[in-house]
Amino acid sequence: MVDPSEIEYSALSLDITKQPKEEIDQQIDEIKRLIGVHLSEPYSIYVYRFFLNNWPELCLLAKHEGKIIGCIISKVEAHRDVRLRGYIGMLAVEEAYRGLGIAKKLISLNITTMKNDYKCDEIILEAEVVNKKALKLYEKFGFLRVKRLYRYYLNKHDAYRLILPITEKSTIRSIFSTPLPPDQLVEAKY
Ligand SMILES: CC(C)(COP(=O)(O)OP(=O)(O)OC[C@H]1O[C@@H](n2cnc3c(N)ncnc32)[C@H](O)[C@@H]1OP(=O)(O)O)[C@@H](O)C(=O)NCCC(=O)NCCS
């Protein structure tokens, strides 16, 4: 049995002055493998690069003895130019490490960064309707089911869209909201 205190959590770093490029590329390969094995939806390298290059601090890794055993990947963008919306895109924990609270910790750290550093007004995600474990996990954080997306995934499964409202802006329809000032319009660079 793994001692949860031995798990280390850190954000992905793409800084080649701190780490050789080969090591960074190897980490990205490990992340791709982990997500590829545990999520039903296949993602191309461009999807990974879009998330990781733009928001490396929102790619949090759980490591045991130097090996990546858990990962959450998110982004933040302006939604309809009126509020900042965090989006949790991918989450997976290696089977041998499940039930230890690793996903809970990754989500909690990720939400804290999106709230405190990005000043997100809300966070959303999608989860398969059949993925009871993930739905329970997110609902414990206060995420609410807002929409059922029929045949959302390539495996034809439906998804629930979940939302965690953070500020009052999240509760106001965008048409009645004031546009964000241009300097707050977080956008993807790459
Ligand atoms: C979903 C997943 C990330 C959970 O990872 P984990 O590290 O085992 O989760 P945790 O140990 O942090 O568990 C947190 C909560 O999840 C729920 N949970 C965990 N295992 C569960 C199980 N077997 N049955 C029901 N709920 C479960 C519980 O609510 C638990 O909280 P509790 O311990 O207070 O009861 C992991 O099972 C996984 O990688 N699954 C495959 C990929 C996936 O489904 N990703 C999510 C896509 S939206």
PDB file of C-alpha atoms and ligand atoms in Angstrom:
ATOM      1  CA  MET A   1       0.000   0.000   0.000  1.00  0.00           C
ATOM      2  CA  VAL A   2       1.363   3.385  -1.026  1.00  0.00           C
ATOM      3  CA  ASP A   3       1.692   6.011   1.696  1.00  0.00           C
ATOM      4  CA  PRO A   4      -0.182   9.108   0.381  1.00  0.00           C
ATOM      5  CA  SER A   5       2.452  11.358   2.021  1.00  0.00           C
ATOM      6  CA  GLU A   6       4.983   9.991  -0.503  1.00  0.00           C
ATOM      7  CA  ILE A   7       3.054  11.512  -3.417  1.00  0.00           C
ATOM      8  CA  GLU A   8       4.512  14.766  -4.698  1.00  0.00           C
ATOM      9  CA  TYR A   9       2.434  17.375  -6.512  1.00  0.00           C
ATOM     10  CA  SER A  10       3.859  19.911  -8.933  1.00  0.00           C
ATOM     11  CA  ALA A  11       2.887  21.870 -12.014  1.00  0.00           C
ATOM     12  CA  LEU A  12       4.435  21.031 -15.356  1.00  0.00           C
ATOM     13  CA  SER A  13       7.395  23.268 -16.117  1.00  0.00           C
ATOM     14  CA  LEU A  14       8.332  24.080 -19.703  1.00  0.00           C
ATOM     15  CA  ASP A  15      11.303  26.211 -18.663  1.00  0.00           C
ATOM     16  CA  ILE A  16      14.317  24.870 -20.551  1.00  0.00           C
ATOM     17  CA  THR A  17      16.667  26.927 -18.363  1.00  0.00           C
ATOM     18  CA  LYS A  18      15.605  24.769 -15.390  1.00  0.00           C
ATOM     19  CA  GLN A  19      15.245  21.358 -17.030  1.00  0.00           C
ATOM     20  CA  PRO A  20      16.663  19.805 -20.216  1.00  0.00           C
ATOM     21  CA  LYS A  21      14.234  19.864 -23.147  1.00  0.00           C
ATOM     22  CA  GLU A  22      14.485  16.053 -23.452  1.00  0.00           C
ATOM     23  CA  GLU A  23      13.182  15.670 -19.882  1.00  0.00           C
ATOM     24  CA  ILE A  24      10.269  18.015 -20.579  1.00  0.00           C
ATOM     25  CA  ASP A  25       9.396  16.079 -23.758  1.00  0.00           C
ATOM     26  CA  GLN A  26       9.601  12.818 -21.813  1.00  0.00           C
ATOM     27  CA  GLN A  27       7.167  14.184 -19.195  1.00  0.00           C
ATOM     28  CA  ILE A  28       4.745  15.184 -21.937  1.00  0.00           C
ATOM     29  CA  ASP A  29       4.979  11.665 -23.388  1.00  0.00           C
ATOM     30  CA  GLU A  30       4.227  10.228 -19.922  1.00  0.00           C
ATOM     31  CA  ILE A  31       1.214  12.537 -19.540  1.00  0.00           C
ATOM     32  CA  LYS A  32      -0.087  11.516 -22.979  1.00  0.00           C
ATOM     33  CA  ARG A  33       0.298   7.862 -22.114  1.00  0.00           C
ATOM     34  CA  LEU A  34      -1.477   8.187 -18.762  1.00  0.00           C
ATOM     35  CA  ILE A  35      -4.413  10.111 -20.204  1.00  0.00           C
ATOM     36  CA  GLY A  36      -4.541   7.939 -23.331  1.00  0.00           C
ATOM     37  CA  VAL A  37      -4.847   4.742 -21.288  1.00  0.00           C
ATOM     38  CA  HIS A  38      -7.515   5.983 -18.864  1.00  0.00           C
ATOM     39  CA  LEU A  39      -9.793   8.303 -20.855  1.00  0.00           C
ATOM     40  CA  SER A  40     -12.087   6.976 -23.554  1.00  0.00           C
ATOM     41  CA  GLU A  41     -11.653  10.024 -25.785  1.00  0.00           C
ATOM     42  CA  PRO A  42      -8.485  10.047 -27.937  1.00  0.00           C
ATOM     43  CA  TYR A  43      -6.647  13.397 -28.035  1.00  0.00           C
ATOM     44  CA  SER A  44      -4.083  14.407 -30.635  1.00  0.00           C
ATOM     45  CA  ILE A  45      -0.705  15.903 -29.769  1.00  0.00           C
ATOM     46  CA  TYR A  46      -2.091  19.291 -30.871  1.00  0.00           C
ATOM     47  CA  VAL A  47      -4.740  19.179 -28.136  1.00  0.00           C
ATOM     48  CA  TYR A  48      -2.108  18.382 -25.509  1.00  0.00           C
ATOM     49  CA  ARG A  49       0.205  21.101 -26.818  1.00  0.00           C
ATOM     50  CA  PHE A  50      -2.654  23.636 -26.844  1.00  0.00           C
ATOM     51  CA  PHE A  51      -3.357  23.023 -23.140  1.00  0.00           C
ATOM     52  CA  LEU A  52       0.214  22.529 -21.959  1.00  0.00           C
ATOM     53  CA  ASN A  53       1.913  25.334 -23.873  1.00  0.00           C
ATOM     54  CA  ASN A  54      -0.700  27.909 -22.911  1.00  0.00           C
ATOM     55  CA  TRP A  55      -1.389  26.891 -19.308  1.00  0.00           C
ATOM     56  CA  PRO A  56       1.500  24.730 -17.991  1.00  0.00           C
ATOM     57  CA  GLU A  57       0.701  25.877 -14.431  1.00  0.00           C
ATOM     58  CA  LEU A  58      -2.737  24.289 -14.847  1.00  0.00           C
ATOM     59  CA  CYS A  59      -1.197  20.934 -15.738  1.00  0.00           C
ATOM     60  CA  LEU A  60      -0.636  19.411 -12.319  1.00  0.00           C
ATOM     61  CA  LEU A  61       1.244  16.196 -11.870  1.00  0.00           C
ATOM     62  CA  ALA A  62       1.168  13.678  -9.034  1.00  0.00           C
ATOM     63  CA  LYS A  63       4.421  11.746  -8.842  1.00  0.00           C
ATOM     64  CA  HIS A  64       5.575   8.711  -6.898  1.00  0.00           C
ATOM     65  CA  GLU A  65       9.256   7.851  -6.892  1.00  0.00           C
ATOM     66  CA  GLY A  66       9.707  10.235  -9.822  1.00  0.00           C
ATOM     67  CA  LYS A  67       7.037   8.597 -11.975  1.00  0.00           C
ATOM     68  CA  ILE A  68       3.896  10.457 -13.050  1.00  0.00           C
ATOM     69  CA  ILE A  69       0.937   8.536 -11.582  1.00  0.00           C
ATOM     70  CA  GLY A  70      -1.755  11.203 -11.801  1.00  0.00           C
ATOM     71  CA  CYS A  71      -2.477  14.296 -13.813  1.00  0.00           C
ATOM     72  CA  ILE A  72      -5.048  17.047 -14.290  1.00  0.00           C
ATOM     73  CA  ILE A  73      -5.024  19.367 -17.319  1.00  0.00           C
ATOM     74  CA  SER A  74      -7.023  22.601 -17.457  1.00  0.00           C
ATOM     75  CA  LYS A  75      -7.299  25.961 -19.165  1.00  0.00           C
ATOM     76  CA  VAL A  76      -8.821  29.393 -18.555  1.00  0.00           C
ATOM     77  CA  GLU A  77     -10.421  31.588 -21.193  1.00  0.00           C
ATOM     78  CA  ALA A  78     -12.936  34.408 -21.332  1.00  0.00           C
ATOM     79  CA  HIS A  79     -16.455  33.134 -21.950  1.00  0.00           C
ATOM     80  CA  ARG A  80     -18.449  35.345 -24.325  1.00  0.00           C
ATOM     81  CA  ASP A  81     -16.093  38.169 -23.248  1.00  0.00           C
ATOM     82  CA  VAL A  82     -18.011  38.651 -19.995  1.00  0.00           C
ATOM     83  CA  ARG A  83     -16.553  36.230 -17.473  1.00  0.00           C
ATOM     84  CA  LEU A  84     -13.504  34.049 -16.925  1.00  0.00           C
ATOM     85  CA  ARG A  85     -14.187  30.387 -17.288  1.00  0.00           C
ATOM     86  CA  GLY A  86     -11.867  27.627 -16.122  1.00  0.00           C
ATOM     87  CA  TYR A  87     -12.189  24.299 -17.896  1.00  0.00           C
ATOM     88  CA  ILE A  88     -10.943  20.978 -16.562  1.00  0.00           C
ATOM     89  CA  GLY A  89     -10.103  19.026 -19.696  1.00  0.00           C
ATOM     90  CA  MET A  90      -8.496  15.812 -18.490  1.00  0.00           C
ATOM     91  CA  LEU A  91      -7.947  13.942 -15.229  1.00  0.00           C
ATOM     92  CA  ALA A  92      -6.541  10.494 -14.622  1.00  0.00           C
ATOM     93  CA  VAL A  93      -4.894   8.523 -11.847  1.00  0.00           C
ATOM     94  CA  GLU A  94      -3.013   5.255 -12.366  1.00  0.00           C
ATOM     95  CA  GLU A  95      -5.106   2.266 -11.194  1.00  0.00           C
ATOM     96  CA  ALA A  96      -2.659   1.147  -8.488  1.00  0.00           C
ATOM     97  CA  TYR A  97      -2.893   4.592  -6.891  1.00  0.00           C
ATOM     98  CA  ARG A  98      -6.660   5.082  -6.865  1.00  0.00           C
ATOM     99  CA  GLY A  99      -8.700   5.632  -3.716  1.00  0.00           C
ATOM    100  CA  LEU A 100      -5.880   7.501  -1.965  1.00  0.00           C
ATOM    101  CA  GLY A 101      -7.294  10.982  -2.479  1.00  0.00           C
ATOM    102  CA  ILE A 102      -4.896  11.836  -5.329  1.00  0.00           C
ATOM    103  CA  ALA A 103      -7.623  13.056  -7.713  1.00  0.00           C
ATOM    104  CA  LYS A 104      -9.168  15.054  -4.880  1.00  0.00           C
ATOM    105  CA  LYS A 105      -5.828  16.764  -4.211  1.00  0.00           C
ATOM    106  CA  LEU A 106      -5.188  17.478  -7.930  1.00  0.00           C
ATOM    107  CA  ILE A 107      -8.661  19.005  -8.351  1.00  0.00           C
ATOM    108  CA  SER A 108      -8.326  21.040  -5.169  1.00  0.00           C
ATOM    109  CA  LEU A 109      -4.923  22.490  -6.179  1.00  0.00           C
ATOM    110  CA  ASN A 110      -6.202  23.197  -9.691  1.00  0.00           C
ATOM    111  CA  ILE A 111      -9.325  24.989  -8.435  1.00  0.00           C
ATOM    112  CA  THR A 112      -7.226  27.078  -6.030  1.00  0.00           C
ATOM    113  CA  THR A 113      -4.966  28.290  -8.878  1.00  0.00           C
ATOM    114  CA  MET A 114      -7.946  29.073 -11.113  1.00  0.00           C
ATOM    115  CA  LYS A 115      -9.673  30.984  -8.298  1.00  0.00           C
ATOM    116  CA  ASN A 116      -6.728  32.835  -6.773  1.00  0.00           C
ATOM    117  CA  ASP A 117      -4.326  33.404  -9.674  1.00  0.00           C
ATOM    118  CA  TYR A 118      -6.752  33.617 -12.595  1.00  0.00           C
ATOM    119  CA  LYS A 119      -9.771  35.048 -10.734  1.00  0.00           C
ATOM    120  CA  CYS A 120     -12.089  32.640 -12.534  1.00  0.00           C
ATOM    121  CA  ASP A 121     -15.802  33.289 -12.214  1.00  0.00           C
ATOM    122  CA  GLU A 122     -16.693  29.642 -12.828  1.00  0.00           C
ATOM    123  CA  ILE A 123     -15.160  26.295 -13.715  1.00  0.00           C
ATOM    124  CA  ILE A 124     -16.745  23.766 -16.044  1.00  0.00           C
ATOM    125  CA  LEU A 125     -16.052  20.249 -17.279  1.00  0.00           C
ATOM    126  CA  GLU A 126     -17.737  17.299 -18.929  1.00  0.00           C
ATOM    127  CA  ALA A 127     -17.923  13.776 -17.575  1.00  0.00           C
ATOM    128  CA  GLU A 128     -19.453  10.637 -19.017  1.00  0.00           C
ATOM    129  CA  VAL A 129     -22.929   9.939 -17.650  1.00  0.00           C
ATOM    130  CA  VAL A 130     -21.746   6.400 -16.830  1.00  0.00           C
ATOM    131  CA  ASN A 131     -18.677   7.628 -14.901  1.00  0.00           C
ATOM    132  CA  LYS A 132     -20.281   7.582 -11.454  1.00  0.00           C
ATOM    133  CA  LYS A 133     -16.941   7.821  -9.674  1.00  0.00           C
ATOM    134  CA  ALA A 134     -15.918  11.035 -11.425  1.00  0.00           C
ATOM    135  CA  LEU A 135     -19.394  12.583 -11.040  1.00  0.00           C
ATOM    136  CA  LYS A 136     -19.372  11.876  -7.299  1.00  0.00           C
ATOM    137  CA  LEU A 137     -15.855  13.219  -7.000  1.00  0.00           C
ATOM    138  CA  TYR A 138     -16.671  16.534  -8.709  1.00  0.00           C
ATOM    139  CA  GLU A 139     -20.049  16.940  -7.021  1.00  0.00           C
ATOM    140  CA  LYS A 140     -18.303  16.774  -3.651  1.00  0.00           C
ATOM    141  CA  PHE A 141     -16.461  19.943  -4.712  1.00  0.00           C
ATOM    142  CA  GLY A 142     -19.803  21.655  -5.391  1.00  0.00           C
ATOM    143  CA  PHE A 143     -19.965  21.098  -9.161  1.00  0.00           C
ATOM    144  CA  LEU A 144     -23.562  21.030 -10.433  1.00  0.00           C
ATOM    145  CA  ARG A 145     -24.995  19.191 -13.441  1.00  0.00           C
ATOM    146  CA  VAL A 146     -26.313  21.790 -15.889  1.00  0.00           C
ATOM    147  CA  LYS A 147     -26.725  19.997 -19.185  1.00  0.00           C
ATOM    148  CA  ARG A 148     -26.850  16.517 -20.693  1.00  0.00           C
ATOM    149  CA  LEU A 149     -24.889  16.340 -23.940  1.00  0.00           C
ATOM    150  CA  TYR A 150     -26.224  13.499 -26.044  1.00  0.00           C
ATOM    151  CA  ARG A 151     -23.644  11.243 -27.760  1.00  0.00           C
ATOM    152  CA  TYR A 152     -20.979  13.742 -26.785  1.00  0.00           C
ATOM    153  CA  TYR A 153     -18.064  11.311 -26.915  1.00  0.00           C
ATOM    154  CA  LEU A 154     -16.711   9.279 -29.811  1.00  0.00           C
ATOM    155  CA  ASN A 155     -17.742   6.111 -27.936  1.00  0.00           C
ATOM    156  CA  LYS A 156     -21.315   7.500 -28.269  1.00  0.00           C
ATOM    157  CA  HIS A 157     -21.727   7.937 -24.516  1.00  0.00           C
ATOM    158  CA  ASP A 158     -23.634  10.948 -23.222  1.00  0.00           C
ATOM    159  CA  ALA A 159     -21.910  13.505 -21.022  1.00  0.00           C
ATOM    160  CA  TYR A 160     -23.027  15.758 -18.230  1.00  0.00           C
ATOM    161  CA  ARG A 161     -21.686  19.285 -18.261  1.00  0.00           C
ATOM    162  CA  LEU A 162     -20.856  20.304 -14.721  1.00  0.00           C
ATOM    163  CA  ILE A 163     -20.271  23.805 -13.441  1.00  0.00           C
ATOM    164  CA  LEU A 164     -18.751  25.188 -10.269  1.00  0.00           C
ATOM    165  CA  PRO A 165     -20.001  28.774  -9.898  1.00  0.00           C
ATOM    166  CA  ILE A 166     -17.422  30.906  -8.074  1.00  0.00           C
ATOM    167  CA  THR A 167     -18.536  34.519  -8.364  1.00  0.00           C
ATOM    168  CA  GLU A 168     -21.928  36.121  -8.847  1.00  0.00           C
ATOM    169  CA  LYS A 169     -21.034  36.739 -12.512  1.00  0.00           C
ATOM    170  CA  SER A 170     -21.439  33.030 -13.080  1.00  0.00           C
ATOM    171  CA  THR A 171     -25.125  33.276 -12.210  1.00  0.00           C
ATOM    172  CA  ILE A 172     -25.944  36.134 -14.623  1.00  0.00           C
ATOM    173  CA  ARG A 173     -26.795  35.444 -18.261  1.00  0.00           C
ATOM    174  CA  SER A 174     -24.017  36.726 -20.494  1.00  0.00           C
ATOM    175  CA  ILE A 175     -26.396  39.004 -22.415  1.00  0.00           C
ATOM    176  CA  PHE A 176     -27.067  40.949 -19.192  1.00  0.00           C
ATOM    177  CA  SER A 177     -23.401  41.056 -18.144  1.00  0.00           C
ATOM    178  CA  THR A 178     -20.834  43.812 -18.595  1.00  0.00           C
ATOM    179  CA  PRO A 179     -17.965  42.960 -20.984  1.00  0.00           C
ATOM    180  CA  LEU A 180     -14.605  42.271 -19.343  1.00  0.00           C
ATOM    181  CA  PRO A 181     -11.957  45.007 -19.750  1.00  0.00           C
ATOM    182  CA  PRO A 182      -9.531  44.093 -22.590  1.00  0.00           C
ATOM    183  CA  ASP A 183      -6.639  43.394 -20.162  1.00  0.00           C
ATOM    184  CA  GLN A 184      -8.732  40.681 -18.474  1.00  0.00           C
ATOM    185  CA  LEU A 185      -9.545  38.814 -21.662  1.00  0.00           C
ATOM    186  CA  VAL A 186      -7.413  35.711 -21.089  1.00  0.00           C
ATOM    187  CA  GLU A 187      -6.770  34.060 -24.434  1.00  0.00           C
ATOM    188  CA  ALA A 188      -4.712  31.215 -25.805  1.00  0.00           C
ATOM    189  CA  LYS A 189      -1.422  32.440 -27.309  1.00  0.00           C
ATOM    190  CA  TYR A 190      -0.482  29.329 -29.241  1.00  0.00           C
TER     191      TYR A 190
HETATM  192  C1  LIG B   1     -11.893   9.243 -11.391  1.00  0.00           C
HETATM  193  C2  LIG B   1     -10.444   9.109 -10.879  1.00  0.00           C
HETATM  194  C3  LIG B   1      -9.618  10.271 -11.421  1.00  0.00           C
HETATM  195  C4  LIG B   1     -10.482   9.158  -9.342  1.00  0.00           C
HETATM  196  O1  LIG B   1      -9.143   9.129  -8.877  1.00  0.00           O
HETATM  197  P1  LIG B   1      -8.777   8.742  -7.366  1.00  0.00           P
HETATM  198  O2  LIG B   1      -7.431   9.294  -7.076  1.00  0.00           O
HETATM  199  O3  LIG B   1      -8.994   7.306  -7.159  1.00  0.00           O
HETATM  200  O4  LIG B   1      -9.893   9.532  -6.541  1.00  0.00           O
HETATM  201  P2  LIG B   1      -9.799   9.910  -5.005  1.00  0.00           P
HETATM  202  O5  LIG B   1      -9.085   8.833  -4.247  1.00  0.00           O
HETATM  203  O6  LIG B   1      -9.292  11.302  -4.867  1.00  0.00           O
HETATM  204  O7  LIG B   1     -11.327   9.847  -4.605  1.00  0.00           O
HETATM  205  C5  LIG B   1     -12.041  11.007  -4.426  1.00  0.00           C
HETATM  206  C6  LIG B   1     -13.536  10.725  -4.467  1.00  0.00           C
HETATM  207  O8  LIG B   1     -13.914  10.044  -5.652  1.00  0.00           O
HETATM  208  C7  LIG B   1     -15.011   9.195  -5.369  1.00  0.00           C
HETATM  209  N1  LIG B   1     -14.579   7.821  -5.559  1.00  0.00           N
HETATM  210  C8  LIG B   1     -13.314   7.343  -5.579  1.00  0.00           C
HETATM  211  N2  LIG B   1     -13.329   6.015  -5.806  1.00  0.00           N
HETATM  212  C9  LIG B   1     -14.646   5.674  -5.909  1.00  0.00           C
HETATM  213  C10 LIG B   1     -15.329   4.440  -6.164  1.00  0.00           C
HETATM  214  N3  LIG B   1     -14.671   3.288  -6.334  1.00  0.00           N
HETATM  215  N4  LIG B   1     -16.682   4.493  -6.251  1.00  0.00           N
HETATM  216  C11 LIG B   1     -17.375   5.653  -6.090  1.00  0.00           C
HETATM  217  N5  LIG B   1     -16.764   6.839  -5.840  1.00  0.00           N
HETATM  218  C12 LIG B   1     -15.445   6.826  -5.759  1.00  0.00           C
HETATM  219  C13 LIG B   1     -15.371   9.429  -3.937  1.00  0.00           C
HETATM  220  O9  LIG B   1     -16.306  10.483  -3.904  1.00  0.00           O
HETATM  221  C14 LIG B   1     -14.058   9.875  -3.355  1.00  0.00           C
HETATM  222  O10 LIG B   1     -14.228  10.683  -2.232  1.00  0.00           O
HETATM  223  P3  LIG B   1     -14.197  10.027  -0.747  1.00  0.00           P
HETATM  224  O11 LIG B   1     -12.884   9.349  -0.638  1.00  0.00           O
HETATM  225  O12 LIG B   1     -14.323  11.223   0.139  1.00  0.00           O
HETATM  226  O13 LIG B   1     -15.345   9.096  -0.711  1.00  0.00           O
HETATM  227  C15 LIG B   1      -9.812   7.750 -11.306  1.00  0.00           C
HETATM  228  O14 LIG B   1     -10.683   6.717 -10.965  1.00  0.00           O
HETATM  229  C16 LIG B   1      -9.487   7.669 -12.796  1.00  0.00           C
HETATM  230  O15 LIG B   1      -8.396   8.025 -13.234  1.00  0.00           O
HETATM  231  N6  LIG B   1     -10.449   7.159 -13.598  1.00  0.00           N
HETATM  232  C17 LIG B   1     -10.261   7.041 -15.046  1.00  0.00           C
HETATM  233  C18 LIG B   1     -10.249   8.386 -15.747  1.00  0.00           C
HETATM  234  C19 LIG B   1     -11.462   9.222 -15.412  1.00  0.00           C
HETATM  235  O16 LIG B   1     -12.578   8.717 -15.279  1.00  0.00           O
HETATM  236  N7  LIG B   1     -11.233  10.531 -15.290  1.00  0.00           N
HETATM  237  C20 LIG B   1     -12.279  11.503 -15.025  1.00  0.00           C
HETATM  238  C21 LIG B   1     -12.862  11.971 -16.308  1.00  0.00           C
HETATM  239  S1  LIG B   1     -14.122  13.190 -16.030  1.00  0.00           S
END
